[in-house]
Coordinates of C-alpha atoms in Angstrom, one line a residue:
Chain M
M27 CA -184.4 101.5 -75.0
A28 CA -184.7 98.7 -77.0
I29 CA -184.4 94.8 -77.0
Y30 CA -182.9 93.4 -80.2
P31 CA -184.3 89.9 -81.5
L32 CA -181.8 86.7 -81.5
K33 CA -179.9 86.8 -85.2
E34 CA -179.5 83.4 -87.5
T35 CA -176.2 81.2 -87.5
R36 CA -175.4 81.4 -91.4
T37 CA -172.3 79.7 -92.9
P38 CA -169.3 81.5 -93.7
P39 CA -169.1 83.4 -97.2
K40 CA -167.5 81.7 -99.8
S41 CA -164.2 82.9 -100.7
Q42 CA -162.6 82.9 -105.0
T43 CA -161.4 79.9 -106.2
K44 CA -159.9 78.1 -103.7
A45 CA -156.2 77.7 -105.8
I46 CA -156.6 81.4 -106.1
A47 CA -157.2 82.3 -102.3
W48 CA -154.6 80.2 -101.2
L49 CA -151.9 81.4 -103.4
K50 CA -152.8 85.2 -102.6
D51 CA -153.0 84.2 -98.6
N52 CA -149.9 82.5 -98.5
L53 CA -147.2 82.7 -101.3
F54 CA -148.7 86.9 -101.9
S55 CA -149.6 88.4 -98.8
S56 CA -147.1 91.0 -99.2
I57 CA -145.1 93.1 -101.6
S58 CA -141.8 91.3 -99.5
N59 CA -143.3 88.2 -99.2
A60 CA -144.3 88.0 -102.9
A61 CA -140.3 89.0 -103.8
L62 CA -139.4 86.0 -101.1
T63 CA -141.5 83.5 -103.2
F64 CA -140.1 85.3 -107.2
V65 CA -136.2 84.4 -104.7
A66 CA -136.9 81.2 -104.0
L67 CA -138.4 79.5 -107.2
Y68 CA -135.7 81.2 -108.7
V69 CA -133.4 79.2 -106.2
I70 CA -135.3 75.9 -107.2
Y71 CA -134.9 76.2 -111.1
L72 CA -130.9 76.9 -110.2
L73 CA -130.9 73.5 -108.3
L74 CA -133.5 71.2 -108.8
P75 CA -132.0 70.3 -112.3
P76 CA -128.6 69.2 -112.0
I77 CA -129.5 67.7 -108.6
L78 CA -132.5 65.9 -110.7
N79 CA -130.0 65.1 -113.8
W80 CA -127.4 63.7 -111.7
T81 CA -130.0 61.7 -109.5
I82 CA -132.1 60.7 -112.0
F83 CA -131.9 61.3 -116.4
D84 CA -127.9 61.1 -116.3
A85 CA -127.5 57.9 -114.2
N86 CA -127.3 54.9 -114.7
F87 CA -129.9 52.5 -112.9
D88 CA -128.2 49.5 -114.1
L89 CA -127.9 47.4 -111.3
T90 CA -125.1 45.2 -112.4
A91 CA -122.9 47.5 -114.0
D92 CA -119.1 47.8 -112.9
N93 CA -117.4 51.2 -112.0
Q94 CA -116.2 51.3 -115.6
S95 CA -118.9 50.8 -117.6
C96 CA -121.0 53.4 -115.3
G97 CA -120.0 56.4 -116.7
R98 CA -119.1 59.2 -114.7
E99 CA -121.4 62.1 -116.1
G100 CA -124.4 60.6 -113.5
A101 CA -124.9 58.9 -110.2
C102 CA -123.5 55.0 -110.9
W103 CA -126.5 53.0 -108.2
S104 CA -125.3 50.4 -108.7
F105 CA -122.8 50.9 -106.3
I106 CA -125.2 50.8 -103.5
N107 CA -126.6 47.3 -104.8
A108 CA -123.5 45.6 -104.8
N109 CA -122.6 47.2 -101.2
L110 CA -125.8 47.2 -100.0
K111 CA -125.1 43.9 -97.2
M112 CA -122.4 46.0 -96.4
F113 CA -124.1 49.0 -95.4
I114 CA -126.4 47.1 -93.8
Y115 CA -124.6 44.8 -91.8
G116 CA -121.0 45.9 -92.1
F117 CA -118.9 43.4 -91.4
Y118 CA -120.8 40.6 -89.8
P119 CA -120.0 37.5 -91.1
E120 CA -122.1 36.5 -94.6
E121 CA -123.5 33.6 -93.1
E122 CA -124.6 34.4 -89.2
L123 CA -126.6 37.4 -91.1
W124 CA -129.9 35.5 -90.5
R125 CA -129.6 36.0 -86.7
V126 CA -129.6 40.2 -87.1
N127 CA -132.7 40.1 -89.4
T128 CA -134.5 37.8 -87.3
M129 CA -133.2 40.6 -84.4
F130 CA -135.3 43.3 -86.3
G131 CA -137.9 40.9 -87.3
L132 CA -138.7 40.3 -83.4
I133 CA -139.5 44.1 -83.2
A134 CA -141.5 44.1 -85.9
V135 CA -143.6 41.2 -84.6
L136 CA -143.0 42.6 -80.7
V137 CA -144.7 46.2 -81.8
I138 CA -147.4 44.2 -84.3
F139 CA -148.7 42.3 -81.1
G140 CA -148.6 45.0 -79.2
S141 CA -151.3 47.2 -81.4
L142 CA -153.1 44.0 -81.4
I143 CA -153.7 44.0 -77.6
K144 CA -154.5 47.5 -77.1
K145 CA -157.5 46.7 -75.2
S146 CA -155.8 44.3 -72.6
Q147 CA -155.8 44.8 -69.0
Y148 CA -152.1 42.6 -69.8
R149 CA -151.1 45.4 -71.9
A150 CA -148.8 47.4 -69.9
H151 CA -147.1 43.9 -68.6
Y152 CA -146.3 43.0 -71.9
I153 CA -145.0 46.5 -72.8
I154 CA -142.7 46.2 -69.7
G155 CA -142.0 42.8 -70.6
S156 CA -140.7 42.8 -73.8
F157 CA -138.7 46.1 -72.4
L158 CA -136.7 43.7 -70.2
I159 CA -136.7 40.3 -72.1
Y160 CA -135.8 41.7 -75.8
P161 CA -132.9 43.7 -74.9
V162 CA -131.4 39.9 -73.9
V163 CA -132.7 37.9 -76.5
A164 CA -131.3 41.1 -79.5
F165 CA -128.2 40.6 -77.5
V166 CA -127.7 36.7 -77.6
L167 CA -128.5 37.2 -81.0
L168 CA -126.0 39.9 -82.2
Y169 CA -123.0 38.6 -79.7
G170 CA -123.8 35.0 -79.8
G171 CA -123.8 32.6 -77.0
L172 CA -126.4 29.6 -76.0
G173 CA -124.6 27.8 -78.4
L174 CA -124.7 30.8 -81.5
E175 CA -121.3 31.6 -82.9
I176 CA -119.5 34.9 -80.8
V177 CA -119.5 37.6 -83.3
E178 CA -117.3 40.3 -81.9
T179 CA -118.3 43.4 -81.9
D180 CA -115.7 44.9 -84.4
K181 CA -117.8 43.0 -87.3
W182 CA -120.9 44.9 -86.1
G183 CA -121.9 47.7 -88.5
G184 CA -123.2 49.9 -90.5
L185 CA -126.9 49.9 -90.1
T186 CA -127.3 47.4 -87.8
L187 CA -124.4 49.3 -85.6
T188 CA -126.0 52.9 -86.1
V189 CA -129.3 51.7 -84.6
V190 CA -128.1 48.9 -81.9
V191 CA -126.3 52.2 -80.7
A192 CA -128.8 55.2 -81.3
A193 CA -131.6 51.6 -79.1
I194 CA -129.1 50.9 -76.4
G195 CA -128.4 55.2 -75.8
I196 CA -132.2 55.9 -75.8
I197 CA -133.2 53.6 -74.0
A198 CA -130.6 53.5 -71.2
S199 CA -130.6 57.2 -70.7
F200 CA -134.0 57.9 -70.8
P201 CA -134.4 56.5 -67.0
L202 CA -131.4 57.6 -66.0
G203 CA -132.2 61.4 -67.5
I204 CA -135.7 60.8 -65.5
L205 CA -133.3 59.9 -61.9
F206 CA -131.2 62.6 -62.7
A207 CA -134.0 65.9 -63.5
L208 CA -135.6 64.8 -60.7
G209 CA -132.3 64.7 -58.2
R210 CA -131.9 68.3 -59.8
Q211 CA -135.1 69.2 -58.6
S212 CA -134.8 67.3 -55.0
E213 CA -134.9 68.7 -51.8
M214 CA -132.0 67.1 -50.7
R215 CA -128.5 68.8 -50.9
V216 CA -126.6 66.4 -51.8
V217 CA -128.2 65.0 -54.3
K218 CA -128.7 67.8 -55.6
F219 CA -125.6 68.8 -55.9
I220 CA -124.2 65.9 -57.5
S221 CA -126.8 66.0 -60.1
V222 CA -126.1 69.7 -61.0
I223 CA -122.5 69.0 -61.4
Y224 CA -123.1 65.8 -63.5
I225 CA -124.9 67.3 -66.0
E226 CA -123.7 70.7 -66.4
F227 CA -120.4 69.0 -66.5
V228 CA -121.4 66.6 -68.7
R229 CA -123.3 69.1 -71.1
G230 CA -120.0 71.2 -71.2
V231 CA -118.0 68.8 -72.9
P232 CA -118.4 68.2 -76.9
L233 CA -119.7 64.2 -77.4
I234 CA -116.9 63.7 -79.5
T235 CA -114.8 64.3 -76.3
I236 CA -116.2 61.8 -74.0
L237 CA -116.2 59.3 -77.4
F238 CA -112.5 60.1 -76.5
M239 CA -111.9 59.6 -73.1
A240 CA -113.6 56.6 -73.0
S241 CA -111.4 54.5 -75.8
V242 CA -108.4 56.2 -74.6
V243 CA -108.2 57.5 -72.1
L244 CA -110.7 55.4 -70.2
P245 CA -108.7 52.2 -70.9
L246 CA -105.3 53.8 -68.8
F247 CA -106.9 53.4 -65.6
F248 CA -107.6 49.5 -66.3
S249 CA -104.5 46.9 -66.2
A250 CA -103.7 45.3 -69.7
G251 CA -105.9 41.9 -69.2
M252 CA -109.0 43.8 -68.0
D253 CA -109.8 45.8 -70.8
F254 CA -113.6 45.9 -72.1
D255 CA -115.1 46.1 -75.3
K256 CA -114.8 49.0 -77.5
L257 CA -118.2 49.4 -78.3
L258 CA -119.6 48.9 -74.7
R259 CA -116.8 52.0 -74.2
A260 CA -118.9 54.2 -76.9
L261 CA -122.3 52.8 -75.7
I262 CA -121.3 53.8 -72.0
G263 CA -119.9 57.4 -73.5
I264 CA -123.1 57.8 -74.8
T265 CA -125.2 57.1 -72.5
L266 CA -124.2 59.4 -70.2
F267 CA -123.6 62.2 -72.7
Q268 CA -127.3 61.7 -73.5
T269 CA -128.4 61.7 -69.8
A270 CA -127.7 65.2 -69.1
Y271 CA -129.5 65.8 -72.0
I272 CA -132.6 64.2 -71.5
A273 CA -132.2 65.5 -67.6
E274 CA -132.6 68.8 -68.7
V275 CA -135.4 68.4 -71.2
I276 CA -137.5 66.8 -68.3
R277 CA -136.9 69.3 -65.9
G278 CA -137.8 72.1 -68.2
G279 CA -141.5 69.9 -68.3
L280 CA -140.7 69.2 -64.7
Q281 CA -141.0 73.1 -64.2
A282 CA -144.0 74.0 -66.0
I283 CA -146.0 71.7 -64.0
P284 CA -148.1 74.5 -61.9
K285 CA -147.6 73.8 -58.0
G286 CA -151.1 73.1 -57.6
Q287 CA -150.5 70.1 -58.4
Y288 CA -148.0 69.3 -55.9
E289 CA -150.3 70.9 -53.3
A290 CA -153.5 68.5 -54.5
A291 CA -151.6 65.0 -54.3
D292 CA -149.8 66.0 -50.9
A293 CA -153.1 67.7 -49.8
A294 CA -154.6 63.9 -51.0
G295 CA -152.1 62.4 -48.8
L296 CA -149.8 60.5 -51.1
S297 CA -146.4 59.9 -50.4
F298 CA -143.6 61.6 -52.1
M299 CA -142.8 58.1 -54.6
Q300 CA -146.9 58.2 -55.4
K301 CA -147.1 61.9 -56.1
T302 CA -144.0 61.6 -58.4
I303 CA -144.6 58.6 -59.9
L304 CA -148.7 58.7 -60.5
I305 CA -149.2 62.9 -61.0
I306 CA -145.8 64.6 -62.1
L307 CA -143.9 62.7 -63.6
P308 CA -146.6 61.7 -66.3
Q309 CA -147.8 65.4 -67.1
A310 CA -144.0 66.3 -67.4
L311 CA -143.4 63.6 -69.4
K312 CA -146.1 64.7 -71.4
I313 CA -145.2 68.5 -71.6
S314 CA -141.9 67.3 -72.7
I315 CA -142.8 64.6 -75.9
P316 CA -141.3 67.0 -78.6
N317 CA -138.6 67.5 -76.8
I318 CA -137.0 64.5 -75.8
V319 CA -137.6 63.1 -79.6
G320 CA -136.0 65.9 -80.8
S321 CA -133.1 64.8 -78.6
F322 CA -133.2 61.3 -79.5
I323 CA -133.0 62.6 -83.1
A324 CA -129.8 64.4 -82.2
L325 CA -128.4 61.3 -80.7
F326 CA -129.1 59.1 -83.7
K327 CA -127.0 61.9 -85.8
D328 CA -124.5 61.8 -82.9
T329 CA -123.6 58.0 -83.9
T330 CA -122.1 58.7 -87.0
L331 CA -119.1 60.0 -84.3
L332 CA -118.4 56.4 -84.1
L333 CA -116.3 56.4 -86.8
I334 CA -113.8 58.8 -84.9
I335 CA -113.1 56.1 -82.7
G336 CA -112.7 53.7 -85.2
L337 CA -116.5 51.9 -85.7
F338 CA -117.9 51.5 -88.8
D339 CA -121.4 52.9 -88.2
M340 CA -123.4 53.5 -91.6
L341 CA -121.6 56.8 -92.7
A342 CA -118.2 55.4 -92.1
I343 CA -119.3 51.9 -94.3
V344 CA -119.4 54.5 -97.1
G345 CA -115.9 55.6 -96.6
A346 CA -114.6 51.9 -96.6
A347 CA -117.0 50.8 -99.8
S348 CA -115.3 53.7 -101.6
S349 CA -112.1 53.2 -101.1
N350 CA -112.2 48.9 -102.8
S351 CA -110.7 49.4 -105.5
S352 CA -113.3 48.5 -108.3
W353 CA -115.1 51.1 -106.7
L354 CA -113.1 54.3 -106.5
G355 CA -114.7 57.5 -106.4
R356 CA -118.6 56.7 -105.8
E357 CA -118.2 58.1 -102.3
T358 CA -121.2 60.8 -103.2
E359 CA -124.3 57.9 -103.9
G360 CA -122.6 55.9 -101.0
Y361 CA -123.3 59.5 -98.8
V362 CA -126.4 60.7 -100.9
F363 CA -128.0 56.6 -100.2
V364 CA -127.0 57.2 -96.5
A365 CA -128.2 60.4 -96.4
M366 CA -132.0 59.5 -97.6
V367 CA -131.7 56.6 -94.8
I368 CA -131.0 58.8 -91.9
W369 CA -133.6 61.1 -93.5
V370 CA -136.4 58.9 -93.0
I371 CA -136.1 57.1 -90.5
L372 CA -135.7 60.5 -88.4
Y373 CA -139.0 61.6 -90.2
L374 CA -140.5 58.5 -89.0
M375 CA -139.4 59.3 -85.5
S376 CA -140.5 62.9 -86.5
R377 CA -144.2 62.0 -87.0
Y378 CA -144.2 59.2 -84.1
S379 CA -143.7 61.9 -81.7
K380 CA -146.5 64.6 -82.9
R381 CA -149.0 61.3 -83.2
L382 CA -147.4 60.7 -79.5
E383 CA -148.7 64.3 -78.8
V384 CA -152.1 64.3 -79.8
R385 CA -152.9 60.7 -78.7
F386 CA -151.6 61.5 -74.6
S387 CA -153.2 65.5 -75.5
T388 CA -156.5 65.3 -73.0
E389 CA -156.9 69.5 -74.3
H390 CA -159.7 68.8 -76.5
R391 CA -161.2 65.1 -77.1
Chain Y
M27 CA -168.5 57.8 -44.4
S28 CA -172.4 58.0 -43.7
E29 CA -171.6 57.6 -40.0
L30 CA -170.3 61.6 -39.9
I31 CA -172.4 62.8 -43.4
N32 CA -175.6 61.8 -41.7
K33 CA -174.4 63.0 -38.1
E34 CA -176.6 65.0 -35.8
I35 CA -176.1 69.0 -36.1
G36 CA -177.0 69.3 -32.2
E37 CA -173.9 66.7 -31.3
K38 CA -171.9 70.4 -32.1
D39 CA -170.2 71.2 -28.7
C40 CA -168.8 67.3 -27.7
C41 CA -164.9 68.4 -28.7
N42 CA -162.1 69.7 -30.5
I43 CA -161.4 68.5 -33.6
I44 CA -158.8 71.0 -35.1
E45 CA -156.9 72.6 -31.8
I46 CA -154.6 75.5 -32.8
K47 CA -152.0 77.2 -30.3
G48 CA -150.0 80.0 -30.3
L49 CA -149.2 79.7 -34.2
N50 CA -146.6 81.9 -35.1
K51 CA -145.3 81.5 -39.0
W52 CA -143.3 83.6 -41.3
Y53 CA -142.4 83.9 -44.9
G54 CA -138.3 85.4 -44.4
D55 CA -139.0 88.7 -42.3
F56 CA -142.5 88.8 -43.1
H57 CA -145.0 88.2 -40.0
A58 CA -148.1 86.1 -41.6
L59 CA -149.5 84.7 -39.1
K60 CA -149.5 86.2 -35.6
N61 CA -150.3 84.1 -32.5
I62 CA -153.7 82.4 -33.5
D63 CA -155.3 80.8 -31.1
L64 CA -158.4 78.4 -32.2
N65 CA -160.5 75.5 -31.8
V66 CA -162.9 73.7 -34.2
K67 CA -165.7 71.5 -32.6
E68 CA -166.3 68.3 -34.7
G69 CA -169.0 68.8 -37.3
E70 CA -169.3 72.6 -36.9
I71 CA -169.0 75.3 -39.7
I72 CA -166.5 78.0 -39.9
V73 CA -166.0 80.7 -42.2
I74 CA -163.0 82.8 -42.4
C75 CA -162.5 86.1 -44.4
G76 CA -160.6 89.5 -44.4
P77 CA -158.8 91.2 -46.7
S78 CA -156.0 89.6 -49.4
G79 CA -153.1 89.1 -46.9
S80 CA -154.7 88.6 -43.8
G81 CA -153.2 85.2 -43.7
K82 CA -156.5 83.2 -44.2
S83 CA -155.5 80.8 -46.6
T84 CA -151.8 80.7 -44.6
L85 CA -153.8 79.2 -41.5
I86 CA -155.9 76.6 -43.3
R87 CA -153.0 75.5 -45.2
C88 CA -150.9 75.2 -42.2
V89 CA -154.0 72.7 -41.0
N90 CA -152.6 70.3 -43.5
F91 CA -149.3 71.2 -43.8
L92 CA -149.0 72.6 -46.9
E93 CA -147.4 75.7 -45.6
K94 CA -144.7 74.9 -42.5
F95 CA -145.4 77.4 -39.6
Q96 CA -141.8 78.3 -37.1
E97 CA -144.1 78.5 -33.7
G98 CA -146.7 76.9 -31.8
S99 CA -148.7 73.7 -32.5
I100 CA -151.3 72.7 -34.1
T101 CA -153.5 68.8 -33.1
V102 CA -155.6 67.2 -35.4
D103 CA -157.7 64.7 -34.5
G104 CA -155.8 64.5 -31.4
T105 CA -152.6 63.6 -33.1
E106 CA -150.3 67.2 -33.3
L107 CA -148.6 68.3 -36.6
T108 CA -144.4 67.4 -36.6
D109 CA -141.9 67.0 -39.4
D110 CA -142.9 63.2 -39.4
V111 CA -143.8 62.4 -42.2
K112 CA -145.8 59.2 -41.1
K113 CA -148.1 62.0 -39.0
I114 CA -148.2 64.5 -41.6
R115 CA -149.4 61.4 -43.9
Q116 CA -151.9 60.8 -41.3
I117 CA -153.9 64.0 -40.9
R118 CA -154.0 64.8 -44.8
S119 CA -155.5 61.1 -45.0
E120 CA -157.9 62.4 -42.4
V121 CA -158.2 66.1 -43.7
S122 CA -159.7 66.9 -47.8
M123 CA -158.9 70.5 -49.3
V124 CA -160.4 72.2 -52.2
F125 CA -158.4 74.5 -53.6
Q126 CA -159.3 78.3 -55.3
H127 CA -157.6 76.9 -59.1
F128 CA -159.6 73.0 -58.4
N129 CA -156.4 71.6 -58.9
L130 CA -157.6 68.4 -61.0
F131 CA -155.2 66.5 -62.0
P132 CA -155.7 66.7 -66.1
H133 CA -153.9 64.2 -67.4
L134 CA -156.7 61.7 -65.8
S135 CA -160.1 60.9 -66.3
I136 CA -162.7 62.7 -63.5
I137 CA -163.1 59.2 -62.1
N138 CA -159.3 58.5 -61.8
N139 CA -159.4 61.9 -60.2
L140 CA -161.7 60.9 -57.3
T141 CA -160.7 57.2 -57.3
L142 CA -157.0 58.3 -56.5
A143 CA -156.6 58.5 -53.5
P144 CA -158.9 55.7 -52.0
I145 CA -156.6 53.7 -54.4
W146 CA -153.3 54.6 -53.0
V147 CA -153.9 56.0 -49.7
H148 CA -156.8 54.0 -49.1
N149 CA -155.8 51.1 -50.2
E150 CA -159.4 50.6 -51.4
T151 CA -159.9 47.7 -54.4
R152 CA -160.3 49.7 -57.5
Q153 CA -163.9 48.3 -57.9
E154 CA -165.2 50.1 -54.4
A155 CA -163.4 52.9 -54.8
R156 CA -165.4 53.2 -58.6
E157 CA -168.5 52.6 -56.7
K158 CA -168.4 55.6 -54.1
A159 CA -167.1 58.0 -56.7
L160 CA -169.9 57.1 -58.6
K161 CA -172.3 57.6 -55.7
L162 CA -170.2 61.1 -55.0
L163 CA -170.5 62.4 -58.8
D164 CA -174.3 61.7 -58.5
R165 CA -174.5 63.9 -55.8
V166 CA -172.6 66.7 -57.1
G167 CA -174.8 66.2 -60.7
I168 CA -172.1 65.1 -62.9
K169 CA -172.5 61.4 -62.7
D170 CA -172.4 61.5 -66.9
Q171 CA -169.0 63.2 -67.1
A172 CA -167.2 60.2 -65.4
E173 CA -165.1 59.4 -68.2
K174 CA -164.3 63.0 -69.4
Y175 CA -160.9 64.5 -68.6
P176 CA -160.6 67.9 -66.2
N177 CA -160.5 70.4 -69.1
Q178 CA -163.5 69.9 -70.8
L179 CA -165.3 70.5 -67.6
S180 CA -167.1 74.0 -67.0
G181 CA -165.2 76.1 -63.9
G182 CA -168.4 75.2 -61.8
Q183 CA -168.2 71.8 -62.7
Q184 CA -164.6 71.3 -62.2
Q185 CA -165.0 72.8 -58.6
R186 CA -168.1 70.2 -57.8
V187 CA -165.3 67.6 -59.5
A188 CA -163.0 68.6 -56.8
I189 CA -165.6 69.1 -54.2
A190 CA -167.0 65.2 -54.9
R191 CA -162.4 64.0 -55.2
A192 CA -162.2 65.8 -51.4
L193 CA -165.4 63.7 -49.7
C194 CA -164.0 60.7 -51.8
T195 CA -161.7 59.5 -48.8
S196 CA -164.5 60.3 -46.4
P197 CA -162.1 62.8 -44.5
K198 CA -163.3 64.1 -41.1
I199 CA -162.7 67.6 -42.1
M200 CA -163.1 69.8 -45.2
L201 CA -161.0 73.0 -45.7
F202 CA -161.8 75.3 -48.5
D203 CA -160.0 77.3 -49.6
E204 CA -161.9 80.4 -51.8
P205 CA -163.6 78.1 -53.2
T206 CA -165.9 79.9 -55.5
S207 CA -163.1 83.0 -56.2
A208 CA -161.5 82.0 -59.5
L209 CA -165.6 81.1 -60.7
D210 CA -167.4 83.1 -63.3
P211 CA -170.6 84.5 -61.4
E212 CA -173.1 82.3 -62.8
M213 CA -171.4 79.2 -61.7
I214 CA -170.8 80.1 -57.7
S215 CA -174.5 79.2 -56.8
E216 CA -174.0 75.9 -58.3
V217 CA -170.6 75.2 -56.4
L218 CA -172.2 76.8 -53.1
D219 CA -175.7 74.4 -53.4
V220 CA -172.9 71.9 -53.1
M221 CA -171.3 73.1 -50.1
I222 CA -174.3 74.0 -48.8
E223 CA -175.9 70.2 -48.8
L224 CA -172.4 69.3 -47.9
A225 CA -172.8 71.5 -44.4
K226 CA -176.1 70.5 -43.8
E227 CA -174.8 66.9 -43.2
G228 CA -173.0 67.5 -40.5
I229 CA -169.1 67.0 -41.2
T230 CA -166.5 69.6 -40.1
M231 CA -165.8 73.0 -42.4
V232 CA -163.3 75.6 -42.5
C233 CA -164.4 78.0 -45.4
V234 CA -162.3 80.9 -46.7
T235 CA -164.5 82.4 -48.5
H236 CA -166.2 86.1 -49.0
E237 CA -169.6 85.0 -49.8
M238 CA -171.4 86.3 -47.3
G239 CA -174.6 84.4 -48.3
F240 CA -173.2 81.5 -47.5
A241 CA -171.5 82.8 -44.3
K242 CA -174.9 83.6 -42.6
K243 CA -176.9 80.4 -43.8
V244 CA -174.8 77.7 -42.8
A245 CA -172.2 79.0 -40.8
D246 CA -171.7 78.3 -37.1
R247 CA -169.1 80.9 -36.5
V248 CA -167.6 83.6 -38.5
I249 CA -164.0 84.4 -38.1
F250 CA -162.8 87.7 -39.4
M251 CA -158.8 88.0 -40.0
D252 CA -156.4 91.0 -40.6
V253 CA -152.2 91.3 -40.5
G254 CA -152.4 88.3 -39.9
Q255 CA -154.2 87.2 -36.3
V256 CA -157.8 87.4 -35.5
I257 CA -159.6 90.3 -34.6
E258 CA -163.3 89.2 -34.0
Q259 CA -165.2 85.8 -34.4
N260 CA -169.0 85.6 -34.0
T261 CA -171.7 83.8 -34.9
P262 CA -172.8 85.0 -38.4
D263 CA -176.0 86.6 -36.7
K264 CA -174.0 89.0 -34.6
F265 CA -171.0 89.1 -36.9
F266 CA -172.5 90.8 -39.2
D267 CA -175.2 92.9 -37.5
N268 CA -173.5 94.0 -34.3
P269 CA -169.8 93.9 -35.8
E270 CA -167.3 94.9 -32.6
S271 CA -164.0 96.1 -33.9
E272 CA -164.2 99.1 -36.2
R273 CA -162.2 97.1 -39.0
L274 CA -165.1 94.4 -39.2
Q275 CA -167.4 97.5 -39.7
T276 CA -164.9 98.9 -42.4
F277 CA -164.8 95.5 -44.1
L278 CA -168.0 94.1 -44.3
D279 CA -169.1 97.9 -45.4
Q280 CA -166.5 97.5 -48.7
I281 CA -167.9 94.2 -49.1
L282 CA -171.8 94.3 -48.4
T283 CA -171.9 97.1 -50.8
Q284 CA -170.2 96.0 -53.6

């Protein structure tokens, strides 16, 4: 037999110029891949110039121009500028806009302060406290009371309404979704039965049906005097809808937890609640982060359906603004603008989800 | 814990800490445990072996009620196991288990894996639990890994953490469910060494394992199970040198000539 000496480790061989290597690996690795690359380039060649011409080169960036002086060959961005307040605040009274600004400003303050006390032992208290107190403050600011003039919810609209509805839907549906996910896994037959019926019923119905039910059918069950707010009804509908989806997403996470984790928690003598809160849920939620955020992104987009029941979210505002006689025919600018705003918000949400995943990862730190 | 761990080995003929009487268990129609009678004395080291599917894991999992059984009774330290959740939790707080696949909590650091049960089940303060946990980690030789996460450790290290976690609640009884079966060969001895140390300190241990070297070295009694029943039990010397039943002879021939 033979004995082999230990070999020295060395750095990997240098490939050719990096850019060329990259092109070869990613765009021209095979004949079909190369063909796809050329097709894609051709599609970009066809689409990009007209888009750029309309949005930039032929567009009128004079923010004081009116509909007539703007011209028809390109976008008229003064439309956005002229209606910006409506896009953001809907029909909220001009002199009360500071209240909306304060509400959004407070979020920024809370987040910044939260990141400053990252190491503090009171951070958990701070976060829970914020979640309990902030909604009350935000409600008083937005709706009124305590000396502030009441602003009815039919005046709310635009980005404000979109964000408020999405935020309430997300915050309310998350704990409810956890409960229903646990309910569906429960060994108690009644709890399990109710959870399954609820989840399957709601998931089998489109959101638009639920919104119609909430806004048209629900009032039939109440006497005339008891009619309650349209926005509140929509919020309840959206929360019920989102709860079912979150429950299913979290159930997926729960099912991915190995049986050994339950057994180890049981064997240590933990109670059912302790086991669920300390061992099972943290792991299940961590696994579910991408899907939970995906579900929230879907909810954010679904808020545009509010226009069906007569609430003016940002998308509906485009229609309202462009039907104004002085801005007729400028919907396209509005829709492009709204699309960009929504895209930026959703992109940030998705990036944040990535960061959360990395933060909670205990795999290779 | 110290009074338990420092207990002299000579006290072993005192009283039964585990009494199993007429235990029967079925999985559906499959009769997994057939009329098992078994007593374990305080401080005794028991090794259970047998071919796979013989019911040895099921048996020790019945002791802390991870498995339900249909007939018979199990009494642990004077408390009889019933469906009563309080009694189950009480027994579980006195009985610790080490699993084949470690089952550490991957979302918690090593130190938090150890202090979880002391804090939440035994109402210790964070400080007490932490100090005791660090001592135990030191004993199993991984004190410097306390702030790491389970997935950053090797299999052998994880199992040693699991043993430390099991000890952290000062249990009267330790159950080992094939603690070395999922380990790479070069890591088995580091876990066995810890278990041998533990055995010398006088804690009651019931180990399901195929490590016959371990059985010979520390066991007071070795039990051979097959097809859901106890076939033979004896002191290690007689068990290995003079197996009485044919089944045990065949089994020993198979695993010792590997």
